[in-house]
Amino acid sequence: MTPQTGGAPKKKKLHIEFLRILCIWLVMFTHSSTSGFSLYLTQQDSPWFPLYLLVPFWVKTAVPIFFMISGALLLGRDEPVSVIFRKRIWRFAQVILVFSLINYIYFYAVPERNFSVLRFLTLTYTSNMATAYYFLYIYISFLLMLPLWRAMVRNLTNAHYLYLIGLNLFFVGCVPVFSFLLYHGHAEMNGFLNPLLAISEPSFYFIIGYWIENVLPESWITKRNLLRLGAAAAAGTVIAAFMTWFYGYTAGGLTEQISQRFYDSFLFLNTAFLYCLCRYWFRRHSVSAGTARLLVLLGSLSFGVMLFEEITRALTHWFLTRVLLVHLPGIPFLDAVLWISIAFTLGALMTWAVKKIPYFRRLI
C-alpha cells in the first residue's frame, strides 16, 4: 500500500480530513433549499429535472458521514466518564452557547435593536437558533452514551455489523417503499415494530463508522467491492428518486413534505460508498506535502465553517440573486454550487481569523 504522503502529519488521516471538508460543503448545500438542493421542486418542467431529483439523495450523506467520522475516531478510545464530561461534553456545551449567541446577535438582536436574554436562552434551549446546530445537540447525546457504545462495539463481530446493516436496509429502505406501493400512503407499518428504534439513526452511523474504519478488513475494500457498492448505491438512489416522483404524482404534485419521505431510504448505501471510496483512494495514492497540508488546514477549519454557515449564507446570498442568477440564469444548479462555494470560503476565512484568539482555537 502506498503511504498517503511523506509530509502529512502522522496523526491525521487524509481521507477523514477530505470527508470533513466535503461534508461541510454538502451541509451548506442542503440549506440552499430550492435554490439548489431541492431545485427539482421549482424545475419540474426542466429537461434537467431527473438530475435535480437525484442530487438530494447524495447531498444528504453529509450528516451521516459526520456521524461515521465521529464513531471512527471516538469509539475505539478508552476514557473515564469524568474526562468525557470535562473534555468533550463541556466543550460542546460552550460551542452551543457561544455560537448561538453570535447567531442571535446577528439575526435577532441587531436587526430588531433589542437583546432579550430570555428569548436567546429559549431559542438555544429549543435548538431553533441555526439550522445546522441540531447536529451539536445530537453530538452531545452521543457523548453521553459514549461509554456504553464503546463497551458494546468491543464485543461485536463482522457478522453483527452486517446484521445491523441488513436491519437498516430492510426497515429504513425496503419497508417504506413496499408500504407506499401497497397502500399509496394510506397505511404504514406500526413504527414500534422497527428494531432500529433501539439504535437511532445517528447511533447507527456512529457504530458503522467505527466498524468501517477500525474493524472492517482492508481486504474487503477492493475495486471490485467498491464497484458493487457503488452500483447498489446508484440503484438505491434511482429507486428512492422514483418513489419520490411517484408519491408526488399520486398526490397531485411534489411538495417539500412529500420530497422528504424517501430521503433516508437507501442513504446508508450512498454514505458507505463515499466513505469507503475516500478511504480506499487515500490509502492507495500519494498526495503532495502541500496538498496534504491544505487538506489538514481546511479540515481543521471545517467545524468553524459549519458554525458560521447560517451567517455566511446570508452574507453571500446577494451574490446569488444579483450576480449569478442574473448573468447565469440558464443554469441555476451551477449558480447554487458557486454560491455555496463562496459562502464556504468566507466561512473558512472567518474561522481562520477567529482561531487566532486562544479561546476559540481551543474551542473549535
CSV table of C-alpha atoms in Angstrom, one decimal:
chain,number,residue,atom,x,y,z
A,1,MET,CA,0.0,0.0,0.0
A,2,THR,CA,1.3,3.4,-0.9
A,3,PRO,CA,1.7,5.9,2.0
A,4,GLN,CA,-0.6,8.9,1.9
A,5,THR,CA,2.3,11.3,1.8
A,6,GLY,CA,5.7,11.9,3.4
A,7,GLY,CA,4.8,15.4,4.5
A,8,ALA,CA,1.4,14.8,6.2
A,9,PRO,CA,1.1,14.9,10.0
A,10,LYS,CA,1.2,11.4,11.3
A,11,LYS,CA,-1.9,11.6,13.4
A,12,LYS,CA,-4.1,13.0,10.6
A,13,LYS,CA,-5.9,10.6,8.3
A,14,LEU,CA,-6.3,12.4,5.0
A,15,HIS,CA,-9.5,10.6,4.0
A,16,ILE,CA,-11.0,11.8,7.2
A,17,GLU,CA,-9.9,15.4,6.6
A,18,PHE,CA,-11.2,15.3,3.0
A,19,LEU,CA,-14.6,13.9,4.2
A,20,ARG,CA,-14.9,16.6,6.8
A,21,ILE,CA,-14.4,19.3,4.1
A,22,LEU,CA,-16.8,17.6,1.7
A,23,CYS,CA,-19.5,17.1,4.3
A,24,ILE,CA,-19.5,20.7,5.5
A,25,TRP,CA,-19.9,21.8,1.9
A,26,LEU,CA,-22.8,19.3,1.4
A,27,VAL,CA,-24.4,20.5,4.7
A,28,MET,CA,-24.3,24.1,3.4
A,29,PHE,CA,-25.7,23.0,0.0
A,30,THR,CA,-28.5,21.2,1.8
A,31,HIS,CA,-29.6,24.5,3.2
A,32,SER,CA,-29.7,26.1,-0.2
A,33,SER,CA,-33.2,24.8,-0.4
A,34,THR,CA,-35.0,25.4,-3.7
A,35,SER,CA,-32.1,27.4,-5.0
A,36,GLY,CA,-30.0,24.2,-5.3
A,37,PHE,CA,-30.7,21.2,-3.0
A,38,SER,CA,-34.4,20.9,-3.8
A,39,LEU,CA,-34.3,22.7,-7.1
A,40,TYR,CA,-36.4,19.9,-8.6
A,41,LEU,CA,-39.4,21.3,-6.8
A,42,THR,CA,-39.3,24.5,-8.9
A,43,GLN,CA,-37.9,23.0,-12.1
A,44,GLN,CA,-40.3,20.2,-12.7
A,45,ASP,CA,-40.6,21.1,-16.4
A,46,SER,CA,-36.8,21.4,-16.9
A,47,PRO,CA,-35.0,18.7,-19.0
A,48,TRP,CA,-32.6,18.5,-16.1
A,49,PHE,CA,-35.4,17.5,-13.7
A,50,PRO,CA,-34.3,13.9,-13.4
A,51,LEU,CA,-30.8,15.0,-12.4
A,52,TYR,CA,-32.1,17.6,-9.9
A,53,LEU,CA,-34.2,14.8,-8.4
A,54,LEU,CA,-31.2,12.5,-7.9
A,55,VAL,CA,-29.0,15.2,-6.3
A,56,PRO,CA,-30.5,15.3,-2.7
A,57,PHE,CA,-30.0,11.6,-2.1
A,58,TRP,CA,-26.2,12.1,-2.4
A,59,VAL,CA,-26.2,15.5,-0.7
A,60,LYS,CA,-28.0,14.0,2.3
A,61,THR,CA,-25.0,11.8,3.0
A,62,ALA,CA,-23.3,14.8,4.7
A,63,VAL,CA,-24.6,14.4,8.3
A,64,PRO,CA,-24.4,10.5,8.3
A,65,ILE,CA,-20.7,10.8,7.2
A,66,PHE,CA,-20.1,13.2,10.1
A,67,PHE,CA,-21.5,10.7,12.5
A,68,MET,CA,-19.4,7.9,10.9
A,69,ILE,CA,-16.2,10.1,11.3
A,70,SER,CA,-17.1,10.7,15.0
A,71,GLY,CA,-17.6,7.0,15.6
A,72,ALA,CA,-14.5,6.1,13.7
A,73,LEU,CA,-12.4,8.4,15.9
A,74,LEU,CA,-14.0,8.1,19.3
A,75,LEU,CA,-15.4,4.6,19.8
A,76,GLY,CA,-12.1,2.9,19.9
A,77,ARG,CA,-10.6,5.1,22.7
A,78,ASP,CA,-10.6,4.5,26.5
A,79,GLU,CA,-11.5,7.4,28.6
A,80,PRO,CA,-13.0,7.8,32.1
A,81,VAL,CA,-16.5,9.2,32.2
A,82,SER,CA,-15.2,12.2,34.0
A,83,VAL,CA,-12.9,13.0,31.1
A,84,ILE,CA,-15.8,12.7,28.6
A,85,PHE,CA,-17.8,15.2,30.6
A,86,ARG,CA,-14.9,17.6,31.4
A,87,LYS,CA,-13.2,17.4,28.0
A,88,ARG,CA,-15.9,16.7,25.4
A,89,ILE,CA,-19.4,17.5,26.7
A,90,TRP,CA,-18.3,20.7,28.4
A,91,ARG,CA,-16.6,21.8,25.2
A,92,PHE,CA,-19.7,21.3,23.0
A,93,ALA,CA,-21.9,22.9,25.6
A,94,GLN,CA,-19.7,26.0,25.3
A,95,VAL,CA,-19.9,25.8,21.4
A,96,ILE,CA,-23.7,25.8,21.5
A,97,LEU,CA,-23.9,28.7,23.9
A,98,VAL,CA,-21.2,30.9,22.3
A,99,PHE,CA,-22.1,30.4,18.7
A,100,SER,CA,-25.9,30.5,19.4
A,101,LEU,CA,-25.1,33.9,21.0
A,102,ILE,CA,-23.2,35.0,17.9
A,103,ASN,CA,-26.2,34.0,15.6
A,104,TYR,CA,-28.7,35.6,18.0
A,105,ILE,CA,-26.9,38.9,17.8
A,106,TYR,CA,-26.6,38.8,14.0
A,107,PHE,CA,-30.1,37.6,13.2
A,108,TYR,CA,-32.2,39.0,16.0
A,109,ALA,CA,-30.6,41.5,18.4
A,110,VAL,CA,-29.0,43.8,15.7
A,111,PRO,CA,-31.9,43.8,13.2
A,112,GLU,CA,-34.5,44.3,16.0
A,113,ARG,CA,-32.3,46.5,18.1
A,114,ASN,CA,-33.3,44.5,21.1
A,115,PHE,CA,-31.4,41.9,23.1
A,116,SER,CA,-33.6,39.6,25.2
A,117,VAL,CA,-31.8,37.1,27.4
A,118,LEU,CA,-34.9,35.1,27.8
A,119,ARG,CA,-35.5,34.8,24.0
A,120,PHE,CA,-31.9,33.9,23.5
A,121,LEU,CA,-32.0,31.1,26.0
A,122,THR,CA,-35.3,29.9,24.7
A,123,LEU,CA,-34.0,29.7,21.1
A,124,THR,CA,-30.9,28.0,22.3
A,125,TYR,CA,-32.8,25.5,24.5
A,126,THR,CA,-35.2,24.6,21.7
A,127,SER,CA,-32.4,24.3,19.1
A,128,ASN,CA,-34.1,26.8,16.7
A,129,MET,CA,-31.2,29.3,16.6
A,130,ALA,CA,-29.4,28.0,13.5
A,131,THR,CA,-30.4,25.3,11.0
A,132,ALA,CA,-27.2,23.2,11.3
A,133,TYR,CA,-27.0,23.3,15.1
A,134,TYR,CA,-29.2,20.4,15.7
A,135,PHE,CA,-26.1,18.3,14.9
A,136,LEU,CA,-24.4,19.7,18.1
A,137,TYR,CA,-27.3,18.6,20.3
A,138,ILE,CA,-27.2,15.1,18.8
A,139,TYR,CA,-23.5,15.0,19.3
A,140,ILE,CA,-23.8,15.8,23.0
A,141,SER,CA,-26.4,13.0,23.4
A,142,PHE,CA,-23.9,10.7,21.6
A,143,LEU,CA,-21.2,11.7,24.0
A,144,LEU,CA,-23.5,10.9,26.9
A,145,MET,CA,-23.9,7.4,25.6
A,146,LEU,CA,-20.2,7.1,24.6
A,147,PRO,CA,-19.2,4.7,27.5
A,148,LEU,CA,-22.0,2.3,26.6
A,149,TRP,CA,-21.3,2.4,22.8
A,150,ARG,CA,-17.6,1.8,23.5
A,151,ALA,CA,-18.4,-1.3,25.6
A,152,MET,CA,-20.8,-2.6,23.0
A,153,VAL,CA,-18.6,-2.3,19.9
A,154,ARG,CA,-15.7,-4.2,21.5
A,155,ASN,CA,-17.9,-7.3,21.5
A,156,LEU,CA,-19.4,-7.0,18.0
A,157,THR,CA,-18.1,-9.2,15.2
A,158,ASN,CA,-18.3,-8.5,11.5
A,159,ALA,CA,-21.5,-10.7,11.4
A,160,HIS,CA,-23.1,-8.4,13.9
A,161,TYR,CA,-22.3,-5.3,11.9
A,162,LEU,CA,-23.7,-6.9,8.7
A,163,TYR,CA,-26.8,-7.9,10.6
A,164,LEU,CA,-27.3,-4.3,11.8
A,165,ILE,CA,-26.8,-3.0,8.2
A,166,GLY,CA,-29.4,-5.6,7.0
A,167,LEU,CA,-31.9,-4.3,9.5
A,168,ASN,CA,-31.3,-0.7,8.3
A,169,LEU,CA,-31.7,-1.6,4.6
A,170,PHE,CA,-34.9,-3.6,5.3
A,171,PHE,CA,-36.7,-1.3,7.8
A,172,VAL,CA,-35.4,2.1,6.6
A,173,GLY,CA,-35.0,1.2,2.9
A,174,CYS,CA,-37.4,-1.5,1.7
A,175,VAL,CA,-40.4,-1.3,4.1
A,176,PRO,CA,-41.3,2.4,3.3
A,177,VAL,CA,-41.1,1.6,-0.5
A,178,PHE,CA,-43.2,-1.5,-0.1
A,179,SER,CA,-45.7,0.3,2.1
A,180,PHE,CA,-46.3,3.1,-0.3
A,181,LEU,CA,-46.6,0.8,-3.3
A,182,LEU,CA,-49.2,-1.3,-1.5
A,183,TYR,CA,-51.2,1.5,0.3
A,184,HIS,CA,-50.2,4.7,-1.5
A,185,GLY,CA,-49.6,6.4,1.8
A,186,HIS,CA,-52.9,5.5,3.4
A,187,ALA,CA,-51.3,2.9,5.8
A,188,GLU,CA,-47.9,2.5,7.4
A,189,MET,CA,-46.2,-0.3,9.3
A,190,ASN,CA,-46.5,0.2,13.1
A,191,GLY,CA,-43.4,2.1,13.9
A,192,PHE,CA,-42.8,0.2,17.2
A,193,LEU,CA,-42.0,-2.9,15.1
A,194,ASN,CA,-38.9,-1.2,13.8
A,195,PRO,CA,-36.0,-2.7,15.8
A,196,LEU,CA,-33.8,0.3,14.9
A,197,LEU,CA,-35.8,2.3,17.5
A,198,ALA,CA,-33.3,0.8,20.0
A,199,ILE,CA,-30.5,2.4,18.0
A,200,SER,CA,-31.3,5.8,16.5
A,201,GLU,CA,-30.1,6.7,13.0
A,202,PRO,CA,-27.2,8.8,14.3
A,203,SER,CA,-26.1,6.0,16.6
A,204,PHE,CA,-26.3,3.6,13.7
A,205,TYR,CA,-23.9,5.7,11.7
A,206,PHE,CA,-21.6,6.2,14.7
A,207,ILE,CA,-21.3,2.4,15.1
A,208,ILE,CA,-20.9,1.7,11.4
A,209,GLY,CA,-18.2,4.4,11.1
A,210,TYR,CA,-16.2,2.7,13.8
A,211,TRP,CA,-16.6,-0.6,12.0
A,212,ILE,CA,-15.5,0.6,8.6
A,213,GLU,CA,-12.6,2.5,9.9
A,214,ASN,CA,-11.3,0.1,12.6
A,215,VAL,CA,-12.7,-3.4,12.2
A,216,LEU,CA,-13.6,-4.0,8.5
A,217,PRO,CA,-10.7,-5.9,7.0
A,218,GLU,CA,-8.6,-4.0,4.5
A,219,SER,CA,-9.0,-6.9,2.1
A,220,TRP,CA,-12.8,-6.1,1.9
A,221,ILE,CA,-12.3,-2.6,0.4
A,222,THR,CA,-11.3,-3.5,-3.2
A,223,LYS,CA,-12.1,-2.0,-6.6
A,224,ARG,CA,-14.5,-4.9,-7.2
A,225,ASN,CA,-16.3,-4.4,-4.0
A,226,LEU,CA,-16.4,-0.7,-4.4
A,227,LEU,CA,-18.0,-1.1,-7.9
A,228,ARG,CA,-20.6,-3.4,-6.3
A,229,LEU,CA,-21.3,-1.0,-3.5
A,230,GLY,CA,-21.4,1.9,-6.0
A,231,ALA,CA,-23.9,0.0,-8.2
A,232,ALA,CA,-26.1,-0.8,-5.2
A,233,ALA,CA,-26.0,2.9,-4.1
A,234,ALA,CA,-26.9,4.0,-7.6
A,235,ALA,CA,-29.8,1.6,-7.7
A,236,GLY,CA,-31.0,2.7,-4.3
A,237,THR,CA,-30.8,6.3,-5.4
A,238,VAL,CA,-32.9,5.6,-8.5
A,239,ILE,CA,-35.5,3.7,-6.5
A,240,ALA,CA,-35.8,6.4,-3.9
A,241,ALA,CA,-36.0,9.2,-6.5
A,242,PHE,CA,-38.6,7.2,-8.5
A,243,MET,CA,-40.7,6.7,-5.3
A,244,THR,CA,-40.4,10.5,-4.6
A,245,TRP,CA,-41.7,11.3,-8.1
A,246,PHE,CA,-44.4,8.6,-7.8
A,247,TYR,CA,-45.5,10.0,-4.4
A,248,GLY,CA,-45.8,13.4,-6.0
A,249,TYR,CA,-47.7,12.0,-9.0
A,250,THR,CA,-50.2,10.2,-6.8
A,251,ALA,CA,-50.6,13.3,-4.6
A,252,GLY,CA,-51.1,15.7,-7.4
A,253,GLY,CA,-47.8,17.4,-7.2
A,254,LEU,CA,-44.4,17.4,-5.5
A,255,THR,CA,-44.1,19.4,-2.3
A,256,GLU,CA,-41.3,19.9,0.3
A,257,GLN,CA,-43.1,17.5,2.7
A,258,ILE,CA,-43.6,14.8,0.0
A,259,SER,CA,-40.0,15.1,-1.1
A,260,GLN,CA,-38.6,14.2,2.3
A,261,ARG,CA,-40.4,10.8,2.6
A,262,PHE,CA,-37.7,8.7,0.9
A,263,TYR,CA,-34.6,10.7,1.5
A,264,ASP,CA,-33.3,8.2,4.1
A,265,SER,CA,-34.5,5.0,2.3
A,266,PHE,CA,-31.2,3.8,1.0
A,267,LEU,CA,-29.0,6.6,2.3
A,268,PHE,CA,-26.7,4.1,4.0
A,269,LEU,CA,-25.5,2.7,0.6
A,270,ASN,CA,-24.6,6.2,-0.6
A,271,THR,CA,-22.9,7.1,2.7
A,272,ALA,CA,-20.9,3.9,2.9
A,273,PHE,CA,-19.8,4.1,-0.7
A,274,LEU,CA,-18.5,7.7,-0.3
A,275,TYR,CA,-16.7,6.8,2.9
A,276,CYS,CA,-15.1,3.6,1.6
A,277,LEU,CA,-14.2,5.2,-1.7
A,278,CYS,CA,-12.3,8.0,0.1
A,279,ARG,CA,-10.6,5.6,2.5
A,280,TYR,CA,-9.6,3.4,-0.5
A,281,TRP,CA,-8.2,6.2,-2.6
A,282,PHE,CA,-6.2,8.0,0.1
A,283,ARG,CA,-4.7,4.7,1.3
A,284,ARG,CA,-3.5,3.8,-2.1
A,285,HIS,CA,-2.4,7.1,-3.6
A,286,SER,CA,0.2,9.6,-2.6
A,287,VAL,CA,-0.5,13.2,-2.5
A,288,SER,CA,2.0,16.1,-2.3
A,289,ALA,CA,3.0,17.5,1.0
A,290,GLY,CA,1.4,20.8,0.0
A,291,THR,CA,-1.9,19.1,-0.8
A,292,ALA,CA,-1.8,17.2,2.5
A,293,ARG,CA,-1.2,20.4,4.5
A,294,LEU,CA,-4.1,22.1,2.6
A,295,LEU,CA,-6.4,19.2,3.5
A,296,VAL,CA,-5.4,19.2,7.1
A,297,LEU,CA,-5.8,23.0,7.3
A,298,LEU,CA,-9.3,23.0,5.7
A,299,GLY,CA,-10.2,20.0,7.8
A,300,SER,CA,-9.3,21.9,10.9
A,301,LEU,CA,-11.4,24.9,9.8
A,302,SER,CA,-14.4,22.8,8.7
A,303,PHE,CA,-16.1,22.8,12.1
A,304,GLY,CA,-16.0,26.5,12.3
A,305,VAL,CA,-17.3,26.8,8.8
A,306,MET,CA,-20.4,24.8,9.9
A,307,LEU,CA,-20.9,27.0,12.9
A,308,PHE,CA,-20.8,30.2,10.8
A,309,GLU,CA,-22.7,28.8,7.8
A,310,GLU,CA,-26.0,30.4,8.6
A,311,ILE,CA,-24.3,33.8,8.7
A,312,THR,CA,-22.1,33.2,5.6
A,313,ARG,CA,-25.0,32.0,3.5
A,314,ALA,CA,-26.9,35.2,4.5
A,315,LEU,CA,-23.9,37.4,3.8
A,316,THR,CA,-23.3,36.0,0.3
A,317,HIS,CA,-26.9,35.4,-0.8
A,318,TRP,CA,-26.9,38.7,-2.6
A,319,PHE,CA,-24.2,37.3,-4.9
A,320,LEU,CA,-26.6,34.5,-5.9
A,321,THR,CA,-29.6,36.7,-6.6
A,322,ARG,CA,-27.9,39.8,-8.0
A,323,VAL,CA,-25.0,38.3,-9.9
A,324,LEU,CA,-25.2,34.6,-10.6
A,325,LEU,CA,-28.9,34.3,-11.4
A,326,VAL,CA,-28.7,37.5,-13.4
A,327,HIS,CA,-25.7,36.6,-15.5
A,328,LEU,CA,-26.1,32.7,-15.5
A,329,PRO,CA,-29.9,32.4,-15.5
A,330,GLY,CA,-30.0,29.3,-17.6
A,331,ILE,CA,-28.1,27.0,-15.1
A,332,PRO,CA,-29.5,27.6,-11.6
A,333,PHE,CA,-27.8,24.5,-10.2
A,334,LEU,CA,-24.4,25.8,-11.1
A,335,ASP,CA,-25.3,29.1,-9.6
A,336,ALA,CA,-26.1,27.4,-6.3
A,337,VAL,CA,-22.9,25.4,-6.4
A,338,LEU,CA,-20.9,28.6,-6.9
A,339,TRP,CA,-22.8,30.5,-4.2
A,340,ILE,CA,-22.3,27.7,-1.6
A,341,SER,CA,-18.6,27.5,-2.5
A,342,ILE,CA,-18.2,31.2,-1.9
A,343,ALA,CA,-20.0,31.0,1.4
A,344,PHE,CA,-17.8,28.1,2.4
A,345,THR,CA,-14.7,30.1,1.5
A,346,LEU,CA,-15.9,33.0,3.6
A,347,GLY,CA,-16.6,30.7,6.5
A,348,ALA,CA,-13.1,29.3,6.3
A,349,LEU,CA,-11.6,32.8,6.3
A,350,MET,CA,-13.8,33.8,9.3
A,351,THR,CA,-12.8,30.6,11.2
A,352,TRP,CA,-9.1,31.1,10.4
A,353,ALA,CA,-9.3,34.6,11.8
A,354,VAL,CA,-11.3,33.7,14.9
A,355,LYS,CA,-9.0,30.8,15.7
A,356,LYS,CA,-6.2,33.4,16.2
A,357,ILE,CA,-7.9,34.0,19.6
A,358,PRO,CA,-6.6,31.4,22.1
A,359,TYR,CA,-10.1,30.6,23.5
A,360,PHE,CA,-11.6,29.9,20.1
A,361,ARG,CA,-8.5,28.0,19.0
A,362,ARG,CA,-9.2,25.5,21.8
A,363,LEU,CA,-12.9,25.6,21.3
A,364,ILE,CA,-13.2,24.9,17.5
